[in-house]
Structures are given as structure tokens and as C-alpha cells.
């Protein structure tokens, strides 16, 4: 499915091809929490970086490299330089992948049958995490990648038959 997204002020419009767009992965790490805000977590989708189409690229000048264990991470977090909306993450170590923030996507995403809560060790204490059979909790990284999770649930586009 082609996902369309934008920043809040509308200066950046983008679209990208994705077969793994269920917004199931809530990351509570401090980088996601502080750069994206939301409910104390961010939701990253997985898309095909080579299919990224950006209108007004000059408005995506803001790129942030978080420091992890004292070292700048090569991962690039891209923001609208006018309104500051967090748009996507791209990492030169995995150049074919793009992780758009679910919050920046305007395409109506499907409701996820299960929610994975990750990096709960870094969660802020005020954030309530839902419990129950449809919620999986992980102190750090979850057991499945975004790809594996979609495959496991029969939700990977093109592989659902
Ligand atoms: Zn903007
Ligand atoms: Zn995170």
C-alpha cells in the first residue's frame, strides 16, 4: 500500500510504499518519547526507502542523530524544519528501509490485532501501559521484527493469501 504522510504545517508531503503498515509497535525509549511525544511512545512503521517521494524536500532539513552510550547514532531522524514534526527515521546501515512515524501518516491505517510495547525499561512513570491478551510487554527489544510480526499474523501485504 502506498502510504501518504505530512508534517503538521503542511510544508512536507511525502508518500512511500509499505507492505508492513500495521501500527503495532509502541516504543517507549527516551528518544521516541522526547522526539515524538505522543502518549509517551512512538510508533514506527516499516516501508521501502527507495520508493520515498517527498514534495518540498528543502523543508526536511532538520536531521537529528541521537547519542546512544555517548556516541552519535548513524540513524537519521528527519523533521520538518518549519513545524518540527517528526516524519521518519532512516539509517545508512539499512539503506533500503524507511521507518515513517505512524503519527505522520495520513492514510487510514488498519487497527492492529495486537500491540507490542517495547523498551518499557525506559518508560516514564506517568505512562499507563494497557494489559491483557492483546498486549505484549518487553523491557527492551521485542522478540519479532516488524517484518516477522506481520508474517506471523498473516498481515504482510502480498503474503496474506
Ligand atoms: Zn511542517
Ligand atoms: Zn524508541
Short mmCIF file of N, CA and C and ligand atoms in Angstrom, two decimals:
data_model
loop_
_atom_site.label_atom_id
_atom_site.label_comp_id
_atom_site.label_asym_id
_atom_site.label_seq_id
_atom_site.Cartn_x
_atom_site.Cartn_y
_atom_site.Cartn_z
N UNK A 1 0.86 -1.18 0.00
CA UNK A 1 0.00 0.00 0.00
C UNK A 1 0.90 1.24 0.00
N UNK A 2 0.47 2.23 -0.75
CA UNK A 2 1.21 3.49 -0.77
C UNK A 2 0.72 4.33 0.41
N UNK A 3 1.62 4.68 1.32
CA UNK A 3 1.25 5.48 2.48
C UNK A 3 1.56 6.95 2.20
N UNK A 4 0.62 7.82 2.51
CA UNK A 4 0.85 9.25 2.37
C UNK A 4 1.00 9.85 3.75
N UNK A 5 1.92 10.79 3.85
CA UNK A 5 2.14 11.44 5.14
C UNK A 5 2.44 12.90 4.97
N UNK A 6 2.44 13.60 6.09
CA UNK A 6 2.75 15.03 6.06
C UNK A 6 3.13 15.49 7.45
N UNK A 7 3.75 16.67 7.50
CA UNK A 7 4.02 17.29 8.79
C UNK A 7 2.78 18.08 9.19
N UNK A 8 2.79 18.68 10.38
CA UNK A 8 1.60 19.38 10.82
C UNK A 8 1.33 20.66 10.04
N UNK A 9 2.39 21.41 9.67
CA UNK A 9 2.15 22.69 8.99
C UNK A 9 1.89 22.51 7.50
N UNK A 10 2.11 21.29 6.99
CA UNK A 10 1.79 21.02 5.59
C UNK A 10 2.94 21.34 4.64
N UNK A 11 4.07 21.80 5.14
CA UNK A 11 5.21 22.12 4.27
C UNK A 11 5.83 20.86 3.67
N UNK A 12 5.69 19.74 4.35
CA UNK A 12 6.25 18.48 3.84
C UNK A 12 5.11 17.51 3.57
N UNK A 13 5.06 17.02 2.32
CA UNK A 13 4.12 15.97 1.93
C UNK A 13 4.99 14.85 1.40
N UNK A 14 4.72 13.63 1.83
CA UNK A 14 5.53 12.53 1.30
C UNK A 14 4.66 11.30 1.13
N UNK A 15 5.16 10.37 0.33
CA UNK A 15 4.50 9.08 0.22
C UNK A 15 5.56 8.02 0.05
N UNK A 16 5.22 6.81 0.48
CA UNK A 16 6.18 5.71 0.47
C UNK A 16 5.41 4.39 0.39
N UNK A 17 6.02 3.40 -0.22
CA UNK A 17 5.41 2.09 -0.40
C UNK A 17 5.72 1.22 0.83
N UNK A 18 4.68 0.55 1.37
CA UNK A 18 4.90 -0.31 2.53
C UNK A 18 3.99 -1.53 2.48
N UNK A 19 4.52 -2.68 2.84
CA UNK A 19 3.70 -3.89 2.95
C UNK A 19 3.54 -4.28 4.41
N UNK A 20 4.08 -3.44 5.31
CA UNK A 20 4.11 -3.76 6.76
C UNK A 20 3.71 -2.50 7.53
N UNK A 21 2.43 -2.17 7.43
CA UNK A 21 1.99 -0.86 7.93
C UNK A 21 1.05 -0.94 9.13
N UNK A 22 0.94 -2.13 9.78
CA UNK A 22 0.11 -2.18 10.99
C UNK A 22 0.84 -1.45 12.11
N UNK A 23 0.18 -0.47 12.75
CA UNK A 23 0.87 0.32 13.79
C UNK A 23 0.85 -0.38 15.15
N UNK A 24 1.60 -1.48 15.25
CA UNK A 24 1.51 -2.35 16.44
C UNK A 24 2.62 -2.11 17.45
N UNK A 25 3.70 -1.44 17.02
CA UNK A 25 4.94 -1.39 17.80
C UNK A 25 5.05 -0.05 18.53
N UNK A 26 4.82 -0.05 19.84
CA UNK A 26 4.94 1.19 20.60
C UNK A 26 6.28 1.19 21.33
N UNK A 27 7.13 2.16 20.96
CA UNK A 27 8.45 2.24 21.60
C UNK A 27 8.47 3.36 22.63
N UNK A 28 8.84 2.96 23.87
CA UNK A 28 8.83 3.90 24.99
C UNK A 28 10.23 4.43 25.31
N UNK A 29 11.22 4.20 24.44
CA UNK A 29 12.59 4.66 24.74
C UNK A 29 12.60 6.19 24.81
N UNK A 30 13.63 6.73 25.44
CA UNK A 30 13.64 8.19 25.66
C UNK A 30 13.71 8.95 24.34
N UNK A 31 14.35 8.38 23.33
CA UNK A 31 14.46 9.08 22.04
C UNK A 31 13.06 9.21 21.43
N UNK A 32 12.32 8.10 21.36
CA UNK A 32 10.97 8.13 20.79
C UNK A 32 10.06 9.03 21.60
N UNK A 33 10.17 8.90 22.91
CA UNK A 33 9.28 9.66 23.80
C UNK A 33 9.52 11.16 23.64
N UNK A 34 10.79 11.57 23.59
CA UNK A 34 11.07 13.01 23.56
C UNK A 34 10.98 13.61 22.17
N UNK A 35 11.37 12.85 21.14
CA UNK A 35 11.35 13.44 19.81
C UNK A 35 9.97 13.38 19.18
N UNK A 36 9.12 12.45 19.65
CA UNK A 36 7.81 12.29 19.02
C UNK A 36 6.68 12.64 19.96
N UNK A 37 6.92 12.55 21.26
CA UNK A 37 5.88 12.92 22.20
C UNK A 37 4.79 11.88 22.25
N UNK A 38 3.68 12.15 21.60
CA UNK A 38 2.54 11.25 21.57
C UNK A 38 2.16 10.84 22.99
N UNK A 39 1.87 9.58 23.23
CA UNK A 39 1.42 9.13 24.55
C UNK A 39 2.57 8.59 25.39
N UNK A 40 3.76 9.12 25.15
CA UNK A 40 4.91 8.60 25.88
C UNK A 40 5.62 7.52 25.10
N UNK A 41 5.24 7.35 23.85
CA UNK A 41 5.87 6.35 22.99
C UNK A 41 5.73 6.84 21.55
N UNK A 42 6.47 6.19 20.64
CA UNK A 42 6.29 6.46 19.21
C UNK A 42 6.00 5.14 18.52
N UNK A 43 5.33 5.21 17.38
CA UNK A 43 5.06 4.01 16.59
C UNK A 43 5.77 4.15 15.25
N UNK A 44 6.74 3.27 15.01
CA UNK A 44 7.45 3.25 13.74
C UNK A 44 6.85 2.20 12.84
N UNK A 45 6.62 2.57 11.59
CA UNK A 45 6.21 1.58 10.58
C UNK A 45 7.46 1.20 9.79
N UNK A 46 7.32 0.24 8.89
CA UNK A 46 8.45 -0.11 8.03
C UNK A 46 8.02 0.04 6.58
N UNK A 47 8.84 0.76 5.80
CA UNK A 47 8.50 1.00 4.40
C UNK A 47 9.75 0.84 3.54
N UNK A 48 9.55 0.94 2.23
CA UNK A 48 10.64 0.78 1.26
C UNK A 48 11.26 2.15 0.96
N UNK A 49 12.49 2.35 1.45
CA UNK A 49 13.14 3.67 1.33
C UNK A 49 13.28 4.12 -0.12
N UNK A 50 13.47 3.17 -1.03
CA UNK A 50 13.69 3.54 -2.43
C UNK A 50 12.42 4.09 -3.09
N UNK A 51 11.28 3.88 -2.44
CA UNK A 51 10.03 4.37 -3.02
C UNK A 51 9.60 5.71 -2.43
N UNK A 52 10.44 6.26 -1.56
CA UNK A 52 10.07 7.52 -0.90
C UNK A 52 10.00 8.67 -1.90
N UNK A 53 8.90 9.38 -1.84
CA UNK A 53 8.69 10.51 -2.73
C UNK A 53 8.37 11.71 -1.82
N UNK A 54 9.20 12.73 -1.86
CA UNK A 54 8.99 13.89 -0.98
C UNK A 54 8.80 15.15 -1.81
N UNK A 55 7.70 15.84 -1.54
CA UNK A 55 7.48 17.15 -2.16
C UNK A 55 8.13 18.17 -1.23
N UNK A 56 8.76 19.17 -1.77
CA UNK A 56 9.37 20.22 -0.96
C UNK A 56 10.43 19.66 -0.02
N UNK A 57 11.37 18.91 -0.60
CA UNK A 57 12.47 18.32 0.18
C UNK A 57 13.23 19.35 1.00
N UNK A 58 13.26 20.61 0.51
CA UNK A 58 14.04 21.62 1.22
C UNK A 58 13.46 21.92 2.60
N UNK A 59 12.24 21.47 2.87
CA UNK A 59 11.66 21.67 4.20
C UNK A 59 11.99 20.54 5.18
N UNK A 60 12.76 19.55 4.71
CA UNK A 60 13.13 18.43 5.59
C UNK A 60 14.62 18.55 5.94
N UNK A 61 15.04 19.75 6.28
CA UNK A 61 16.47 19.98 6.54
C UNK A 61 16.90 19.46 7.90
N UNK A 62 15.96 19.37 8.80
CA UNK A 62 16.33 19.03 10.17
C UNK A 62 16.52 17.53 10.34
N UNK A 63 17.77 17.13 10.62
CA UNK A 63 18.08 15.72 10.83
C UNK A 63 18.79 15.60 12.17
N UNK A 64 18.33 14.66 12.97
CA UNK A 64 18.88 14.50 14.32
C UNK A 64 19.52 13.13 14.49
N UNK A 65 20.75 13.13 14.99
CA UNK A 65 21.43 11.88 15.33
C UNK A 65 21.45 11.77 16.86
N UNK A 66 20.68 10.85 17.40
CA UNK A 66 20.64 10.69 18.86
C UNK A 66 21.97 10.11 19.33
N UNK A 67 22.38 10.49 20.54
CA UNK A 67 23.57 9.87 21.14
C UNK A 67 23.13 8.67 21.96
N UNK A 68 23.75 7.54 21.66
CA UNK A 68 23.44 6.32 22.39
C UNK A 68 24.76 5.81 22.98
N UNK A 69 24.80 5.66 24.30
CA UNK A 69 26.02 5.28 25.01
C UNK A 69 27.17 6.23 24.65
N UNK A 70 26.88 7.51 24.59
CA UNK A 70 27.92 8.51 24.36
C UNK A 70 28.36 8.70 22.93
N UNK A 71 27.78 7.91 22.02
CA UNK A 71 28.18 8.01 20.61
C UNK A 71 27.00 8.40 19.74
N UNK A 72 27.25 9.25 18.73
CA UNK A 72 26.17 9.64 17.83
C UNK A 72 25.75 8.44 17.00
N UNK A 73 24.47 8.12 17.02
CA UNK A 73 23.96 7.02 16.22
C UNK A 73 23.93 7.45 14.75
N UNK A 74 24.28 6.55 13.82
CA UNK A 74 24.19 6.90 12.40
C UNK A 74 22.75 7.11 11.95
N UNK A 75 21.77 6.60 12.72
CA UNK A 75 20.37 6.72 12.33
C UNK A 75 19.97 8.18 12.21
N UNK A 76 19.27 8.52 11.14
CA UNK A 76 18.84 9.90 10.90
C UNK A 76 17.36 10.04 11.17
N UNK A 77 17.02 10.89 12.12
CA UNK A 77 15.61 11.22 12.35
C UNK A 77 15.30 12.51 11.62
N UNK A 78 14.33 12.45 10.74
CA UNK A 78 14.02 13.60 9.89
C UNK A 78 12.79 14.34 10.39
N UNK A 79 12.91 15.67 10.38
CA UNK A 79 11.84 16.53 10.90
C UNK A 79 11.53 17.64 9.90
N UNK A 80 10.33 18.16 9.96
CA UNK A 80 10.00 19.36 9.19
C UNK A 80 10.78 20.52 9.81
N UNK A 81 11.49 21.29 8.98
CA UNK A 81 12.30 22.37 9.54
C UNK A 81 11.43 23.57 9.93
N UNK A 82 10.15 23.56 9.53
CA UNK A 82 9.29 24.69 9.91
C UNK A 82 8.51 24.41 11.19
N UNK A 83 7.83 23.24 11.26
CA UNK A 83 6.97 22.99 12.43
C UNK A 83 7.56 21.94 13.37
N UNK A 84 8.62 21.26 12.95
CA UNK A 84 9.29 20.32 13.85
C UNK A 84 8.67 18.93 13.92
N UNK A 85 7.64 18.65 13.12
CA UNK A 85 7.04 17.31 13.17
C UNK A 85 8.08 16.25 12.83
N UNK A 86 8.07 15.17 13.60
CA UNK A 86 8.94 14.02 13.33
C UNK A 86 8.31 13.22 12.20
N UNK A 87 9.06 12.99 11.13
CA UNK A 87 8.49 12.39 9.92
C UNK A 87 8.88 10.93 9.73
N UNK A 88 10.18 10.68 9.72
CA UNK A 88 10.65 9.31 9.53
C UNK A 88 12.06 9.15 10.04
N UNK A 89 12.45 7.88 10.15
CA UNK A 89 13.82 7.53 10.52
C UNK A 89 14.43 6.74 9.37
N UNK A 90 15.66 7.08 9.03
CA UNK A 90 16.38 6.34 8.00
C UNK A 90 17.78 6.10 8.52
N UNK A 91 18.29 4.89 8.28
CA UNK A 91 19.60 4.52 8.81
C UNK A 91 20.48 4.02 7.67
N UNK A 92 21.65 4.67 7.44
CA UNK A 92 22.53 4.25 6.34
C UNK A 92 23.01 2.81 6.46
N UNK A 93 22.90 2.22 7.65
CA UNK A 93 23.29 0.81 7.81
C UNK A 93 22.28 -0.12 7.17
N UNK A 94 21.02 0.34 7.05
CA UNK A 94 19.95 -0.44 6.38
C UNK A 94 19.27 0.49 5.38
N UNK A 95 20.00 0.82 4.29
CA UNK A 95 19.54 1.91 3.41
C UNK A 95 18.22 1.64 2.70
N UNK A 96 17.82 0.38 2.58
CA UNK A 96 16.57 0.08 1.86
C UNK A 96 15.33 0.30 2.73
N UNK A 97 15.54 0.48 4.02
CA UNK A 97 14.39 0.61 4.94
C UNK A 97 14.14 2.07 5.30
N UNK A 98 12.87 2.38 5.45
CA UNK A 98 12.49 3.68 5.96
C UNK A 98 11.45 3.43 7.05
N UNK A 99 11.56 4.13 8.16
CA UNK A 99 10.59 3.96 9.24
C UNK A 99 9.80 5.24 9.41
N UNK A 100 8.67 5.36 8.70
CA UNK A 100 7.83 6.54 8.91
C UNK A 100 7.15 6.44 10.27
N UNK A 101 6.97 7.58 10.92
CA UNK A 101 6.24 7.60 12.18
C UNK A 101 4.76 7.46 11.87
N UNK A 102 4.09 6.55 12.53
CA UNK A 102 2.66 6.37 12.28
C UNK A 102 1.91 7.69 12.46
N UNK A 103 2.38 8.52 13.40
CA UNK A 103 1.72 9.79 13.68
C UNK A 103 1.77 10.76 12.50
N UNK A 104 2.73 10.56 11.59
CA UNK A 104 2.86 11.47 10.44
C UNK A 104 2.09 10.97 9.22
N UNK A 105 1.51 9.78 9.33
CA UNK A 105 0.83 9.17 8.18
C UNK A 105 -0.64 9.62 8.13
N UNK A 106 -1.07 10.05 6.94
CA UNK A 106 -2.46 10.48 6.75
C UNK A 106 -3.34 9.37 6.20
N UNK A 107 -2.74 8.39 5.55
CA UNK A 107 -3.50 7.23 5.07
C UNK A 107 -4.12 6.54 6.28
N UNK A 108 -5.37 6.11 6.13
CA UNK A 108 -6.06 5.45 7.24
C UNK A 108 -5.42 4.08 7.48
N UNK A 109 -4.70 3.94 8.57
CA UNK A 109 -4.03 2.66 8.85
C UNK A 109 -5.01 1.70 9.51
N UNK A 110 -4.81 0.39 9.30
CA UNK A 110 -5.72 -0.58 9.92
C UNK A 110 -5.47 -0.67 11.43
N UNK A 111 -6.50 -1.04 12.16
CA UNK A 111 -6.35 -1.28 13.60
C UNK A 111 -5.53 -2.54 13.79
N UNK A 112 -4.62 -2.52 14.73
CA UNK A 112 -3.77 -3.68 14.95
C UNK A 112 -4.46 -4.71 15.86
N UNK A 113 -4.33 -6.02 15.54
CA UNK A 113 -4.95 -7.04 16.37
C UNK A 113 -4.20 -7.26 17.69
N UNK A 114 -2.95 -6.80 17.73
CA UNK A 114 -2.14 -6.98 18.93
C UNK A 114 -1.18 -5.79 19.02
N UNK A 115 -0.91 -5.33 20.22
CA UNK A 115 0.03 -4.23 20.39
C UNK A 115 1.25 -4.71 21.15
N UNK A 116 2.43 -4.37 20.61
CA UNK A 116 3.69 -4.73 21.25
C UNK A 116 4.26 -3.48 21.91
N UNK A 117 4.53 -3.58 23.21
CA UNK A 117 5.08 -2.46 23.96
C UNK A 117 6.55 -2.75 24.21
N UNK A 118 7.44 -1.94 23.63
CA UNK A 118 8.87 -2.23 23.77
C UNK A 118 9.63 -1.12 24.46
N UNK A 119 10.81 -1.47 24.94
CA UNK A 119 11.69 -0.56 25.69
C UNK A 119 10.98 -0.03 26.94
N UNK A 120 10.21 -0.91 27.57
CA UNK A 120 9.46 -0.48 28.76
C UNK A 120 10.38 -0.12 29.91
N UNK A 121 11.63 -0.60 29.85
CA UNK A 121 12.62 -0.24 30.87
C UNK A 121 12.90 1.26 30.88
N UNK A 122 12.62 1.93 29.76
CA UNK A 122 12.89 3.38 29.66
C UNK A 122 11.63 4.21 29.79
N UNK A 123 10.51 3.56 30.05
CA UNK A 123 9.21 4.23 30.10
C UNK A 123 9.17 5.28 31.22
N UNK A 124 8.49 6.40 30.95
CA UNK A 124 8.26 7.39 32.00
C UNK A 124 7.19 6.84 32.95
N UNK A 125 7.32 7.15 34.24
CA UNK A 125 6.45 6.51 35.22
C UNK A 125 4.98 6.93 35.09
N UNK A 126 4.71 8.07 34.47
CA UNK A 126 3.32 8.53 34.35
C UNK A 126 2.55 7.80 33.24
N UNK A 127 3.27 7.04 32.40
CA UNK A 127 2.62 6.41 31.25
C UNK A 127 1.98 5.08 31.66
N UNK A 128 0.69 4.96 31.43
CA UNK A 128 -0.04 3.73 31.70
C UNK A 128 0.07 2.81 30.49
N UNK A 129 0.42 1.56 30.72
CA UNK A 129 0.54 0.62 29.61
C UNK A 129 -0.63 -0.36 29.67
N UNK A 130 -1.42 -0.47 28.61
CA UNK A 130 -2.54 -1.41 28.63
C UNK A 130 -2.07 -2.85 28.78
N UNK A 131 -2.89 -3.63 29.46
CA UNK A 131 -2.59 -5.02 29.75
C UNK A 131 -3.61 -5.91 29.07
N UNK A 132 -3.41 -7.20 29.11
CA UNK A 132 -4.41 -8.11 28.57
C UNK A 132 -3.84 -8.97 27.46
N UNK A 133 -4.67 -9.88 26.94
CA UNK A 133 -4.19 -10.86 25.96
C UNK A 133 -3.70 -10.24 24.65
N UNK A 134 -4.17 -9.04 24.32
CA UNK A 134 -3.76 -8.42 23.05
C UNK A 134 -2.58 -7.46 23.21
N UNK A 135 -1.93 -7.54 24.38
CA UNK A 135 -0.79 -6.65 24.64
C UNK A 135 0.42 -7.46 25.07
N UNK A 136 1.55 -7.26 24.35
CA UNK A 136 2.80 -7.95 24.71
C UNK A 136 3.76 -6.90 25.25
N UNK A 137 4.45 -7.26 26.34
CA UNK A 137 5.34 -6.31 27.01
C UNK A 137 6.80 -6.76 26.93
N UNK A 138 7.70 -5.83 26.61
CA UNK A 138 9.13 -6.16 26.54
C UNK A 138 9.94 -5.06 27.21
N UNK A 139 10.85 -5.41 28.13
CA UNK A 139 11.69 -4.39 28.79
C UNK A 139 12.63 -3.70 27.80
N UNK A 140 13.09 -4.44 26.77
CA UNK A 140 13.94 -3.85 25.73
C UNK A 140 13.33 -4.17 24.37
N UNK A 141 14.14 -4.80 23.49
CA UNK A 141 13.62 -5.10 22.15
C UNK A 141 12.65 -6.28 22.18
N UNK A 142 11.64 -6.26 21.31
CA UNK A 142 10.67 -7.37 21.28
C UNK A 142 11.26 -8.59 20.58
N UNK A 143 10.53 -9.72 20.65
CA UNK A 143 11.08 -10.95 20.06
C UNK A 143 11.01 -10.96 18.54
N UNK A 144 10.10 -10.20 17.95
CA UNK A 144 9.96 -10.23 16.49
C UNK A 144 10.22 -8.86 15.87
N UNK A 145 10.82 -8.89 14.67
CA UNK A 145 10.99 -7.65 13.91
C UNK A 145 9.62 -7.25 13.34
N UNK A 146 9.55 -6.05 12.79
CA UNK A 146 8.29 -5.57 12.20
C UNK A 146 7.84 -6.53 11.09
N UNK A 147 8.81 -6.96 10.27
CA UNK A 147 8.54 -7.93 9.20
C UNK A 147 8.00 -9.25 9.74
N UNK A 148 8.73 -9.81 10.70
CA UNK A 148 8.35 -11.11 11.28
C UNK A 148 6.97 -11.05 11.91
N UNK A 149 6.68 -9.98 12.60
CA UNK A 149 5.38 -9.84 13.27
C UNK A 149 4.26 -9.86 12.24
N UNK A 150 4.41 -9.11 11.14
CA UNK A 150 3.37 -9.08 10.11
C UNK A 150 3.18 -10.47 9.50
N UNK A 151 4.28 -11.17 9.25
CA UNK A 151 4.22 -12.51 8.67
C UNK A 151 3.51 -13.46 9.63
N UNK A 152 3.89 -13.39 10.89
CA UNK A 152 3.32 -14.24 11.94
C UNK A 152 1.80 -14.09 12.04
N UNK A 153 1.33 -12.87 11.84
CA UNK A 153 -0.11 -12.59 11.95
C UNK A 153 -0.82 -12.65 10.60
N UNK A 154 -0.08 -13.09 9.56
CA UNK A 154 -0.69 -13.18 8.23
C UNK A 154 -1.09 -11.83 7.67
N UNK A 155 -0.37 -10.78 8.06
CA UNK A 155 -0.77 -9.42 7.66
C UNK A 155 0.23 -8.76 6.72
N UNK A 156 1.26 -9.51 6.31
CA UNK A 156 2.21 -8.89 5.39
C UNK A 156 1.60 -8.83 4.01
N UNK A 157 1.54 -7.61 3.45
CA UNK A 157 0.88 -7.41 2.15
C UNK A 157 1.59 -8.23 1.08
N UNK A 158 0.81 -8.90 0.25
CA UNK A 158 1.37 -9.72 -0.81
C UNK A 158 1.63 -11.14 -0.34
N UNK A 159 1.55 -11.37 0.98
CA UNK A 159 1.78 -12.72 1.52
C UNK A 159 0.59 -13.15 2.36
N UNK A 160 -0.55 -12.52 2.13
CA UNK A 160 -1.69 -12.77 3.03
C UNK A 160 -2.59 -13.90 2.53
N UNK A 161 -2.40 -14.33 1.28
CA UNK A 161 -3.30 -15.37 0.75
C UNK A 161 -2.92 -16.74 1.30
ZN1 LIG B 1 5.85 21.33 8.94
ZN1 LIG B 2 12.34 4.15 20.60
#
